[in-house]
Coordinates of C-alpha atoms and ligand atoms in Angstrom, one line a residue:
M1 CA -80.5 48.9 -41.6
F2 CA -79.5 46.7 -45.3
E3 CA -76.7 47.1 -44.4
R4 CA -77.3 45.0 -41.0
T5 CA -78.9 41.6 -43.3
S6 CA -76.6 38.6 -44.5
N7 CA -79.3 38.6 -47.5
I8 CA -80.2 42.3 -48.7
D9 CA -77.4 43.6 -51.6
Y10 CA -78.2 47.0 -51.9
V11 CA -76.6 50.5 -53.3
I12 CA -78.1 53.8 -52.4
L13 CA -78.0 56.9 -54.8
E14 CA -77.5 59.9 -53.8
K15 CA -77.6 62.6 -56.3
T16 CA -75.8 65.2 -55.1
S17 CA -71.4 65.2 -55.1
S18 CA -71.2 64.8 -51.9
V19 CA -73.4 65.4 -48.6
K20 CA -73.4 69.4 -47.8
A21 CA -72.7 70.7 -44.5
L22 CA -76.5 72.8 -44.5
G23 CA -77.4 74.7 -42.1
S24 CA -80.2 73.2 -40.0
S25 CA -80.7 70.7 -37.3
L26 CA -82.7 67.8 -36.9
G27 CA -84.5 65.7 -33.6
L28 CA -84.8 62.3 -33.2
D29 CA -87.5 61.1 -30.7
A30 CA -88.1 57.6 -28.5
S31 CA -89.8 56.4 -31.9
S32 CA -86.1 56.7 -34.2
L33 CA -83.6 55.6 -31.4
P34 CA -84.5 52.2 -30.2
V35 CA -83.0 51.2 -34.0
M36 CA -80.3 53.6 -34.3
E37 CA -79.3 51.8 -30.5
Q38 CA -80.1 47.8 -32.4
L39 CA -77.4 49.4 -35.0
G40 CA -74.9 50.7 -32.7
L41 CA -75.4 54.4 -33.6
L42 CA -76.8 55.3 -30.2
N43 CA -74.0 56.7 -28.5
D44 CA -72.9 58.5 -31.3
F45 CA -75.9 60.4 -31.4
N46 CA -75.9 61.0 -28.2
A47 CA -72.1 62.2 -27.9
V48 CA -73.1 65.0 -30.6
S49 CA -76.2 66.1 -29.7
K50 CA -78.3 67.4 -26.7
P51 CA -81.2 66.2 -25.1
V52 CA -84.6 68.5 -25.2
R53 CA -86.2 69.5 -22.3
Q54 CA -88.7 72.1 -23.0
F55 CA -89.8 74.7 -25.3
N56 CA -90.2 78.4 -24.1
F57 CA -92.0 81.6 -25.4
Y58 CA -91.6 84.8 -25.8
N59 CA -93.1 88.0 -26.6
E60 CA -91.3 90.1 -28.9
A61 CA -90.3 91.5 -25.7
I62 CA -89.1 88.6 -25.2
E63 CA -91.2 88.7 -21.9
S64 CA -92.8 85.2 -21.6
I65 CA -95.6 84.1 -22.9
G66 CA -95.7 80.0 -21.7
V67 CA -93.3 76.8 -21.6
V68 CA -94.2 73.3 -22.5
D69 CA -92.2 70.6 -20.9
F70 CA -90.8 67.6 -22.4
S71 CA -88.9 66.0 -20.1
C72 CA -91.7 63.2 -19.2
M73 CA -90.2 62.1 -22.9
P74 CA -87.4 59.9 -21.3
E75 CA -89.7 58.5 -18.4
I76 CA -92.5 57.3 -21.6
G77 CA -90.5 56.5 -24.8
G78 CA -87.5 55.6 -22.5
Y79 CA -84.9 57.7 -24.4
P80 CA -84.8 61.4 -24.6
A81 CA -85.3 63.6 -27.4
I82 CA -81.7 65.3 -29.1
I83 CA -81.5 67.8 -30.9
L84 CA -78.5 67.6 -33.3
D85 CA -76.9 69.6 -36.9
R86 CA -77.7 67.6 -39.9
P87 CA -74.1 67.6 -41.2
A88 CA -74.0 65.6 -37.7
F89 CA -76.9 63.4 -38.3
Y90 CA -75.0 61.9 -41.5
N91 CA -71.8 61.9 -40.3
V92 CA -73.5 59.2 -38.0
L93 CA -75.6 57.6 -40.8
L94 CA -72.4 57.4 -43.0
K95 CA -69.1 56.2 -40.3
K96 CA -71.4 52.9 -40.2
L97 CA -72.1 52.4 -44.0
P98 CA -69.7 51.2 -46.5
K99 CA -68.3 54.0 -48.5
E100 CA -68.7 51.3 -52.0
K101 CA -73.0 50.8 -51.0
I102 CA -72.9 55.6 -51.9
L103 CA -72.8 56.0 -55.2
Y104 CA -72.3 60.0 -55.6
G105 CA -73.1 62.2 -58.4
K106 CA -76.3 59.5 -59.4
K107 CA -79.3 61.0 -60.5
V108 CA -82.2 59.0 -61.0
S109 CA -83.9 60.3 -63.8
S110 CA -86.2 57.6 -65.4
I111 CA -87.3 53.9 -64.0
E112 CA -88.3 51.0 -65.5
H113 CA -89.6 47.8 -63.8
D114 CA -91.1 44.9 -65.6
E115 CA -92.5 41.3 -64.0
H116 CA -88.7 40.2 -63.1
S117 CA -86.7 43.2 -62.4
A118 CA -86.3 47.1 -61.4
T119 CA -83.5 49.6 -63.0
V120 CA -83.0 53.1 -62.9
K121 CA -80.9 55.2 -65.5
C122 CA -78.2 55.4 -63.7
A123 CA -77.2 51.8 -62.0
D124 CA -77.4 48.5 -62.8
G125 CA -81.0 46.4 -62.5
S126 CA -81.9 44.9 -59.8
D127 CA -85.6 43.4 -58.1
I128 CA -86.8 46.8 -56.0
V129 CA -86.6 50.6 -56.0
I130 CA -86.4 52.5 -53.2
G131 CA -87.3 56.2 -53.7
A132 CA -86.5 57.9 -50.6
D133 CA -85.4 61.2 -53.0
G134 CA -87.4 63.8 -51.1
A135 CA -90.5 65.9 -50.6
Y136 CA -90.1 66.7 -54.9
S137 CA -88.9 62.4 -55.7
A138 CA -87.7 62.0 -59.1
V139 CA -88.9 58.5 -58.3
R140 CA -92.4 59.0 -57.8
T141 CA -92.8 61.6 -60.4
N142 CA -91.6 58.8 -62.9
M143 CA -94.2 56.2 -60.9
Y144 CA -97.1 58.5 -61.3
K145 CA -96.3 59.0 -65.2
D146 CA -96.7 55.4 -65.4
L147 CA -100.0 55.5 -63.4
A148 CA -101.4 58.8 -65.3
A149 CA -100.9 56.7 -68.6
R150 CA -102.3 53.7 -67.4
G151 CA -105.4 55.7 -65.8
K152 CA -104.6 55.2 -62.3
L153 CA -103.7 57.2 -60.6
S154 CA -105.9 59.5 -58.0
A155 CA -106.7 63.9 -58.6
S156 CA -104.9 64.5 -55.3
D157 CA -102.0 62.8 -56.4
A158 CA -102.0 64.5 -59.9
H159 CA -102.2 68.4 -57.7
P160 CA -98.5 69.9 -57.4
L161 CA -97.1 69.7 -53.6
S162 CA -98.3 73.1 -52.3
Y163 CA -97.2 75.5 -50.0
D164 CA -97.8 78.4 -47.3
Q165 CA -94.7 78.6 -45.1
N166 CA -91.5 80.0 -46.1
C167 CA -88.5 79.1 -43.9
L168 CA -84.2 80.3 -43.3
V169 CA -82.5 78.4 -40.9
G170 CA -79.0 78.8 -40.4
V171 CA -77.0 77.3 -37.6
S172 CA -74.2 80.4 -36.2
E173 CA -70.8 79.4 -35.5
P174 CA -69.7 79.3 -31.8
L175 CA -71.3 82.0 -29.6
D176 CA -69.2 83.5 -26.2
P177 CA -70.9 81.1 -23.4
S178 CA -70.7 83.9 -20.4
D179 CA -72.9 86.1 -22.9
H180 CA -75.4 83.5 -22.7
E181 CA -76.8 80.9 -19.4
M182 CA -78.6 79.0 -22.6
L183 CA -75.8 78.0 -23.6
R184 CA -74.5 77.0 -20.8
R185 CA -77.3 74.5 -20.2
E186 CA -76.5 70.8 -20.4
T187 CA -80.3 70.7 -22.3
C188 CA -81.6 72.3 -24.6
D189 CA -84.7 74.8 -24.9
F190 CA -85.9 75.9 -27.3
E191 CA -86.3 79.2 -27.6
I192 CA -89.3 80.4 -29.5
V193 CA -89.9 84.0 -30.3
I194 CA -94.3 84.7 -31.4
P195 CA -94.6 88.1 -32.3
K196 CA -98.2 90.5 -32.3
T197 CA -97.5 91.5 -35.9
D198 CA -95.2 89.8 -37.7
P199 CA -95.7 87.3 -40.3
F200 CA -92.9 84.8 -39.1
Y201 CA -92.2 83.1 -36.1
A202 CA -88.1 82.5 -34.7
I203 CA -87.0 79.4 -33.1
Y204 CA -83.5 79.0 -31.7
M205 CA -82.3 75.8 -30.3
P206 CA -78.6 75.7 -28.4
L207 CA -76.5 73.1 -30.3
P208 CA -73.0 71.0 -29.4
G209 CA -70.3 73.0 -29.4
N210 CA -71.5 76.5 -28.1
R211 CA -73.3 76.5 -31.9
V212 CA -77.3 78.0 -31.9
S213 CA -79.7 76.7 -34.9
W214 CA -82.3 78.7 -35.8
A215 CA -84.8 78.5 -37.9
V216 CA -87.4 81.6 -38.9
I217 CA -91.1 80.4 -40.0
H218 CA -93.0 82.9 -42.3
N219 CA -97.1 82.1 -43.0
V220 CA -97.1 83.0 -47.0
P221 CA -100.9 84.5 -48.4
R222 CA -101.6 80.3 -50.8
A223 CA -101.9 83.4 -53.1
E224 CA -98.7 83.8 -53.4
A225 CA -97.4 80.6 -53.2
M226 CA -95.8 79.0 -56.4
A227 CA -97.8 75.1 -56.3
G228 CA -94.9 73.1 -57.8
D229 CA -91.6 75.2 -57.3
T230 CA -88.7 73.4 -57.8
K231 CA -86.5 75.3 -57.9
L232 CA -87.1 77.3 -54.3
S233 CA -87.1 73.9 -52.5
E234 CA -84.0 73.2 -53.2
W235 CA -81.8 73.3 -50.1
H236 CA -79.7 76.7 -51.0
P237 CA -77.9 79.5 -49.7
D238 CA -78.8 82.1 -52.6
A239 CA -82.7 83.2 -51.9
S240 CA -81.8 83.4 -48.6
V241 CA -81.1 87.5 -48.2
D242 CA -84.0 88.8 -48.6
M243 CA -85.8 86.6 -46.1
S244 CA -82.6 87.7 -44.1
N245 CA -82.5 91.2 -44.6
F246 CA -86.9 90.8 -43.8
V247 CA -86.3 89.3 -40.2
R248 CA -83.4 91.1 -39.1
H249 CA -85.2 93.8 -37.1
Q250 CA -86.6 90.7 -34.4
P251 CA -85.6 91.0 -30.1
S252 CA -84.0 87.8 -29.7
P253 CA -82.9 86.2 -26.1
F254 CA -79.9 85.9 -26.7
K255 CA -79.8 89.6 -26.6
G256 CA -79.7 92.1 -28.9
T257 CA -81.4 90.5 -32.9
L258 CA -82.3 88.0 -34.6
G259 CA -80.0 90.7 -36.8
D260 CA -77.0 89.7 -34.9
I261 CA -77.3 85.3 -35.2
I262 CA -78.0 85.5 -39.0
D263 CA -74.4 88.4 -38.7
K264 CA -72.7 84.9 -37.0
T265 CA -73.9 82.3 -39.2
P266 CA -71.5 81.6 -42.1
K267 CA -73.9 82.6 -45.2
E268 CA -73.2 79.4 -46.7
L269 CA -75.0 77.7 -43.0
I270 CA -78.0 79.9 -44.7
S271 CA -80.5 78.3 -46.3
K272 CA -84.0 79.4 -47.2
I273 CA -86.9 76.9 -48.4
Q274 CA -90.4 76.4 -48.3
L275 CA -92.7 73.7 -46.3
E276 CA -94.2 72.0 -48.3
E277 CA -97.2 69.3 -46.7
K278 CA -99.2 66.4 -48.6
F279 CA -100.3 63.2 -48.5
F280 CA -99.3 61.4 -51.6
E281 CA -102.1 58.1 -51.9
S282 CA -100.0 55.8 -54.0
W283 CA -96.8 54.6 -52.6
Y284 CA -95.9 51.9 -55.0
D285 CA -96.2 50.5 -58.2
G286 CA -94.9 47.4 -59.3
R287 CA -91.5 47.3 -57.9
V288 CA -90.6 50.5 -57.1
V289 CA -92.0 51.7 -53.6
L290 CA -92.1 55.2 -52.1
L291 CA -90.5 56.3 -48.6
G292 CA -90.4 59.7 -46.1
D293 CA -91.0 62.7 -47.9
A294 CA -91.4 61.3 -50.9
C295 CA -94.8 60.2 -49.8
H296 CA -95.4 62.0 -47.3
K297 CA -94.2 65.5 -46.6
V298 CA -94.8 67.2 -43.3
V299 CA -94.3 70.4 -41.9
P300 CA -91.5 70.4 -39.6
S301 CA -93.1 72.1 -36.3
A302 CA -93.3 68.8 -34.7
G303 CA -89.6 67.5 -35.5
L304 CA -91.8 64.1 -37.0
G305 CA -90.6 63.7 -40.6
A306 CA -87.5 62.3 -40.2
N307 CA -89.0 60.4 -38.1
L308 CA -91.6 58.9 -40.2
A309 CA -89.5 57.9 -43.0
I310 CA -86.7 56.0 -39.8
L311 CA -89.3 54.5 -39.4
D312 CA -90.4 53.4 -42.5
G313 CA -87.3 52.2 -43.4
V314 CA -88.1 49.7 -39.8
H315 CA -91.5 48.6 -41.9
L316 CA -89.6 47.2 -44.6
C317 CA -86.5 46.2 -43.7
N318 CA -88.5 44.3 -41.2
L319 CA -90.8 42.7 -44.2
L320 CA -88.2 42.1 -46.9
V321 CA -85.5 40.6 -45.1
D322 CA -88.5 37.8 -44.8
I323 CA -89.3 37.5 -48.2
P324 CA -89.2 34.5 -49.3
S325 CA -88.3 34.9 -53.4
T326 CA -88.4 38.0 -55.7
S327 CA -91.6 37.4 -57.2
L328 CA -93.6 40.4 -58.4
E329 CA -96.5 38.8 -56.1
N330 CA -94.3 38.4 -52.9
I331 CA -93.2 42.0 -53.7
T332 CA -96.7 43.3 -54.1
K333 CA -97.6 42.0 -50.5
V334 CA -95.2 43.4 -48.7
F335 CA -95.8 46.7 -50.5
E336 CA -99.3 46.4 -49.7
N337 CA -99.0 45.9 -46.4
Y338 CA -96.2 48.7 -45.8
Y339 CA -99.1 51.5 -47.8
E340 CA -101.6 49.8 -45.1
K341 CA -99.7 50.4 -41.5
R342 CA -97.6 52.7 -42.4
S343 CA -100.4 55.5 -44.0
K344 CA -102.5 55.7 -41.8
I345 CA -99.7 56.3 -39.2
A346 CA -98.4 59.3 -41.5
Q347 CA -101.8 60.7 -41.9
G348 CA -102.0 61.2 -38.4
A349 CA -98.5 62.2 -38.1
L350 CA -99.7 65.0 -40.9
T351 CA -102.3 66.1 -39.2
N352 CA -100.5 66.5 -36.0
A353 CA -98.0 68.7 -37.6
R354 CA -100.4 70.9 -39.4
Q355 CA -102.1 71.4 -36.0
F356 CA -99.1 72.2 -33.8
G357 CA -98.2 75.1 -36.6
K358 CA -100.8 76.5 -37.1
V359 CA -100.6 77.2 -32.9
M360 CA -97.6 78.5 -33.5
S361 CA -98.1 80.4 -36.9
D362 CA -100.9 81.9 -37.2
R363 CA -102.2 85.2 -36.6
G364 CA -104.8 87.4 -34.9
F365 CA -107.5 87.8 -31.7
I366 CA -108.4 83.9 -31.6
S367 CA -105.5 82.7 -32.1
E368 CA -103.9 84.6 -29.1
V369 CA -106.2 82.8 -27.2
V370 CA -105.6 79.7 -29.0
R371 CA -102.1 80.3 -28.0
K372 CA -102.7 80.8 -24.9
L373 CA -104.7 78.0 -23.6
F374 CA -103.1 76.1 -25.2
L375 CA -98.5 77.6 -23.4
N376 CA -100.3 78.1 -20.2
Y377 CA -103.3 75.9 -19.4
I378 CA -102.5 72.6 -20.8
P379 CA -103.0 70.4 -17.9
D380 CA -99.9 67.9 -17.5
W381 CA -101.4 65.1 -18.3
M382 CA -102.6 65.9 -21.3
T383 CA -99.4 66.7 -22.5
R384 CA -98.1 63.7 -21.2
W385 CA -100.7 61.2 -23.2
S386 CA -100.3 63.6 -26.5
N387 CA -96.2 62.4 -25.9
A388 CA -97.8 59.1 -25.6
Q389 CA -100.2 58.9 -28.1
R390 CA -96.4 60.5 -30.7
L391 CA -94.2 57.8 -29.2
Q392 CA -96.1 54.8 -29.1
Y393 CA -94.7 53.3 -32.1
R394 CA -91.0 52.7 -31.9
S395 CA -90.0 49.7 -33.8
Q396 CA -87.0 47.3 -34.0
L397 CA -85.5 45.5 -36.4
H398 CA -86.8 41.6 -35.5
F399 CA -83.4 41.0 -36.6
L400 CA -81.0 42.2 -35.0
P401 CA -81.0 41.7 -31.0
Q402 CA -83.5 44.1 -29.4
V403 CA -83.1 46.4 -26.6
P404 CA -85.2 47.0 -24.2
D405 CA -88.5 48.4 -24.4
R406 CA -87.7 50.8 -21.3
G407 CA -90.6 53.4 -22.1
N408 CA -94.4 53.8 -20.2
P409 CA -96.5 52.9 -21.3
K410 CA -95.2 50.2 -23.2
A411 CA -94.6 50.6 -27.3
Q412 CA -97.1 49.5 -29.4
P413 CA -96.3 45.2 -30.0
Q414 CA -94.2 44.7 -32.9
E415 CA -95.2 43.9 -36.6
P416 CA -96.2 40.2 -37.3
R417 CA -93.7 38.8 -39.4
M418 CA -95.9 38.6 -43.0
F419 CA -94.1 35.4 -44.3
V420 CA -92.7 34.1 -40.9
D421 CA -95.9 34.0 -39.4
A422 CA -97.9 32.8 -42.1
Q423 CA -96.0 30.0 -42.7
V424 CA -96.4 29.1 -38.4
A425 CA -99.9 29.4 -39.2
Ligands
FAD1 C1 -85.8 72.9 -41.3 C2 -86.4 71.8 -41.1 C3 -86.4 71.4 -40.0 C4 -86.8 69.7 -39.9 N1 -86.1 69.0 -38.4 C5 -87.0 68.2 -38.2 C6 -86.8 67.8 -36.2 O1 -86.7 67.8 -36.0 N2 -86.8 66.2 -37.0 C7 -87.7 65.4 -37.7 O2 -88.1 64.1 -37.9 N3 -88.0 66.1 -39.0 C8 -87.5 66.7 -39.3 N4 -87.3 67.7 -40.5 C9 -87.9 67.0 -41.3 C10 -87.1 66.0 -41.9 O3 -85.6 66.4 -42.7 C11 -87.4 65.2 -43.2 O4 -88.9 64.7 -43.2 C12 -86.5 64.0 -43.3 O5 -85.3 65.0 -44.1 C13 -87.1 63.4 -45.0 O6 -86.1 62.4 -45.1 P1 -86.2 61.2 -46.2 O7 -85.5 60.5 -46.4 O8 -87.6 61.0 -47.1 O9 -85.7 62.8 -47.7 P2 -84.2 63.7 -47.5 O10 -84.1 63.9 -45.9 O11 -85.1 65.2 -48.6 O12 -83.4 62.7 -48.4 C14 -83.3 62.9 -49.4 C15 -82.1 62.4 -50.5 O13 -82.3 62.1 -52.2 C16 -81.3 62.6 -52.9 N5 -82.4 62.7 -53.6 C17 -83.4 64.0 -54.6 N6 -83.7 62.9 -55.8 C18 -82.5 62.7 -56.6 C19 -82.6 61.8 -57.2 N7 -83.2 61.9 -58.8 N8 -81.6 60.8 -57.5 C20 -81.0 60.6 -56.6 N9 -80.7 61.2 -54.9 C21 -81.8 62.3 -55.1 C22 -81.2 64.2 -51.9 O14 -79.7 65.1 -52.4 C23 -81.2 63.9 -50.8 O15 -79.9 62.6 -50.1 C24 -87.3 69.4 -40.4 C25 -87.1 69.5 -41.9 C26 -86.9 71.0 -42.5 C27 -87.0 71.3 -43.3

């Protein structure tokens, strides 16, 4: 987004030496796709993704237990939700990014900032630092150390991230489409197996190229979840073998078992990760600000995290591009506005994602009844209403030509331009 402005210079510091082809997929929806269209990336995304039609739910005998239909998404938001693998997502973004703007192998370890500039150890000084460095953000850790030293860190922020689910993800090699009708469809249905007894459920998402992205989500008793264990939260294939063995017996909608799909997945494309959840209360301090998972980590069940992070970026970029000077006073105004607007939305998303995740993962009689009601008796108007809520914010970059709002109902109005509108008034 900064690339398309003429007055913001920037550099991206990435700790890894290259973008890794990790095995997982990502769903984007009408909240972030208008910006992708503005940036000229929509056709690229369409070429490497499948539109999502519906979620099909099964029991352990692969008998249908319900369907949630998402075919109303294009009408509501103007775009279908799309699903693509993560490397494809990064490749589309990187295509338009000048190579010199991203510095690989630059791990941020500390930050200093004062009235006039912010400096990360490993880069030159700059006006601000945006910490978009994920759930275990080093920028956040630094910022919170400073806040704690000044007695300004809240009790909640002082608490480490915790998790109560483990997740195993992978992307298979191409399967034979003549064996699987699901692969021959133009659209993608999520095939979700929720067994009665196993403490985990599995999601299968057909991708372009006859591949299947899959994820297994395993409830972990709170006591076993080691809060703040950074090593396990990194995406890494090593930790995945035990969990693969634990889940492989479960029948799959692709004939055979989950183990058969795991066996068709290159080992380096299988990762075990923890699904943490936390809303952080402090998002900025001085010239440093957080964005995405660094300040609001949602569970992935509702496919919201990346869409939220993109819209955080749009909001910040729209404010920064208008800033008359980079005085601390103006920067503080920008960050205050950003926090005020985006934090409410992030908190709502956190609750929605948690509720959706609980419907799928909770076990026991009451949860079974709730799931049955959710999957079979929710009226169409309610599904539509809930999707309209989800897609109501479809912000665009104000400094690029606007793409038409093709959704119904219309999106929430664009945020006022703080500096420009204030001058006009
Ligand atoms: C299994 C799974 C499925 C998901 N599916 C969806 C979905 O369908 N739709 C959706 O919207 N969201 C989904 N999400 C959530 C989504 O992936 C995240 O919310 C999103 O990636 C957050 O983006 P981010 O930029 O904040 O952080 P990240 O994507 O975590 O990016 C952080 C970057 O910072 C780098 N970094 C970290 N530390 C440092 C450092 N010290 N110095 C320099 N660089 C550093 C990392 O290498 C990384 O490149 C899913 C998540 C999971 C786990």
